Amino acid sequence: MPTATPATTRAVVDELLRRIGEGDPESIAEMYAEHGDWKLNWPEAEHGRTATPWIRHRSTRADAAAHYRELAEHHAPGQAATEIERIVVDGHDAVVLGEIRQTARSTGRPYRARFALHLTVEDGLVTRHHVYEDSLAVAQAFEAK
């Protein structure tokens, strides 16, 4: 793997976050390599939940676009915010720390979830996307009562 400069990695991460903020799944997906390593820290037994179908492992650029489409479909429009607290860069790797605030479309319940996003950038594209978040907060917002 060629040596990445922190500035190069940071520029890709900043652009990815900008595109995520704009919300266009196809534009966001352009930031991902054709094949990559995408994981979310959701308990394995819970993958495939009908209320949270976007929470699953992915491996392609098309999967990345699908993730952002599904995420938007299941959350109330105009009721989301993300606070980025810190971005730490080391060569090809970056860790983004922050908090998301969303509202579940199906229940109308808002939630807040702290997260850490581990990204790896190679040749200007994201090849690793691992999310560690408060999955309990997300699950409770979508839980039928």
Coordinates of C-alpha atoms in Angstrom, one line a residue:
M1 CA 0.0 0.0 0.0
P2 CA 1.5 3.3 -1.0
T3 CA 2.2 5.8 1.8
A4 CA -0.7 8.1 2.4
T5 CA -0.2 11.5 3.9
P6 CA -2.5 12.6 6.7
A7 CA -3.5 15.6 4.5
T8 CA -4.6 13.3 1.7
T9 CA -6.6 11.1 4.0
R10 CA -8.1 14.1 5.8
A11 CA -9.2 15.6 2.5
V12 CA -11.0 12.4 1.4
V13 CA -12.7 12.1 4.8
D14 CA -13.8 15.8 4.8
E15 CA -15.3 15.3 1.3
L16 CA -17.1 12.1 2.3
L17 CA -18.6 13.9 5.4
R18 CA -19.6 16.9 3.2
R19 CA -21.4 14.6 0.8
I20 CA -23.0 12.6 3.6
G21 CA -24.3 16.0 4.9
E22 CA -25.8 16.8 1.5
G23 CA -27.6 13.4 1.5
D24 CA -27.2 12.2 -2.1
P25 CA -26.6 8.5 -1.9
E26 CA -25.0 8.2 -5.4
S27 CA -22.6 11.1 -4.8
I28 CA -21.7 9.6 -1.4
A29 CA -21.1 6.2 -3.0
E30 CA -18.6 7.7 -5.4
M31 CA -16.2 8.2 -2.4
Y32 CA -16.0 4.4 -1.9
A33 CA -13.8 1.9 -3.7
E34 CA -15.6 -0.6 -5.9
H35 CA -15.0 -3.3 -3.2
G36 CA -14.4 -2.6 0.4
D37 CA -14.8 -3.7 4.0
W38 CA -18.0 -2.2 5.6
K39 CA -19.1 -3.3 9.0
L40 CA -21.4 -2.0 11.7
N41 CA -21.2 -3.0 15.4
W42 CA -24.7 -4.4 15.5
P43 CA -25.2 -7.8 17.3
E44 CA -25.1 -10.5 14.7
A45 CA -28.4 -12.0 15.8
E46 CA -30.0 -8.6 15.1
H47 CA -28.8 -8.2 11.5
G48 CA -31.7 -8.2 9.1
R49 CA -34.2 -6.6 11.5
T50 CA -37.0 -5.4 9.4
A51 CA -37.1 -2.1 11.3
T52 CA -33.4 -1.3 10.7
P53 CA -32.5 -2.9 7.3
W54 CA -29.7 -0.5 6.6
I55 CA -27.7 -1.9 9.5
R56 CA -25.8 -4.8 7.9
H57 CA -22.4 -5.6 6.5
R58 CA -21.7 -4.3 3.0
S59 CA -18.9 -4.8 0.5
T60 CA -19.4 -2.8 -2.7
R61 CA -19.9 0.7 -3.9
A62 CA -23.5 -0.1 -4.9
D63 CA -24.0 -1.4 -1.3
A64 CA -22.8 2.0 0.0
A65 CA -25.4 3.8 -2.1
A66 CA -28.1 1.4 -0.9
H67 CA -27.1 2.0 2.7
Y68 CA -27.6 5.8 2.5
R69 CA -30.9 5.3 0.6
E70 CA -32.2 2.9 3.2
L71 CA -31.0 5.1 6.0
A72 CA -33.0 8.1 4.6
E73 CA -36.1 6.0 3.9
H74 CA -36.3 5.0 7.6
H75 CA -35.7 8.3 9.2
A76 CA -37.9 11.4 9.3
P77 CA -36.7 14.0 6.8
G78 CA -35.4 17.3 8.2
Q79 CA -35.1 15.8 11.7
A80 CA -31.4 14.8 11.7
A81 CA -28.2 16.3 12.8
T82 CA -24.7 15.1 13.2
E83 CA -22.1 16.6 15.4
I84 CA -18.5 15.8 14.5
E85 CA -16.3 16.2 17.6
R86 CA -13.0 15.0 16.4
I87 CA -11.2 13.5 13.4
V88 CA -8.0 11.7 14.1
V89 CA -5.8 10.8 11.1
D90 CA -2.8 8.3 10.9
G91 CA -1.6 7.6 7.4
H92 CA -4.4 5.7 5.5
D93 CA -6.6 5.6 8.6
A94 CA -9.0 8.1 10.1
V95 CA -11.4 7.9 13.0
V96 CA -14.3 10.2 13.2
L97 CA -15.9 10.7 16.6
G98 CA -19.3 12.3 17.2
E99 CA -23.0 12.0 17.8
I100 CA -26.0 11.5 15.5
R101 CA -29.5 12.7 16.2
Q102 CA -32.3 11.2 14.2
T103 CA -36.0 10.5 14.3
A104 CA -37.3 7.0 13.5
R105 CA -39.9 7.5 10.7
S106 CA -42.0 4.4 11.7
T107 CA -42.4 5.4 15.4
G108 CA -41.7 9.1 15.5
R109 CA -39.3 8.6 18.3
P110 CA -36.1 10.7 18.3
Y111 CA -32.8 9.2 19.3
R112 CA -29.2 10.2 19.9
A113 CA -26.3 7.9 19.4
R114 CA -22.6 8.4 19.9
F115 CA -20.4 6.9 17.3
A116 CA -16.9 6.2 16.1
L117 CA -16.3 5.7 12.4
H118 CA -13.0 4.1 11.3
L119 CA -12.2 4.8 7.7
T120 CA -9.3 3.6 5.6
V121 CA -8.5 5.6 2.4
E122 CA -6.5 4.1 -0.5
D123 CA -5.9 5.8 -3.8
G124 CA -8.4 8.5 -2.9
L125 CA -11.3 6.2 -2.1
V126 CA -12.7 4.7 1.1
T127 CA -11.8 1.0 1.4
R128 CA -12.9 0.4 5.0
H129 CA -16.0 1.8 6.8
H130 CA -16.4 0.4 10.3
V131 CA -19.0 2.0 12.5
Y132 CA -19.2 1.6 16.3
E133 CA -22.4 3.2 17.6
D134 CA -24.9 3.1 20.4
S135 CA -27.0 0.4 18.7
L136 CA -29.3 0.2 21.8
A137 CA -30.5 3.8 21.3
V138 CA -31.2 3.1 17.6
A139 CA -33.0 -0.2 18.3
Q140 CA -35.2 1.4 21.0
A141 CA -36.2 4.2 18.7
F142 CA -37.5 1.7 16.2
E143 CA -39.0 -0.8 18.6
A144 CA -42.7 -1.2 18.4
K145 CA -44.4 -0.6 21.7

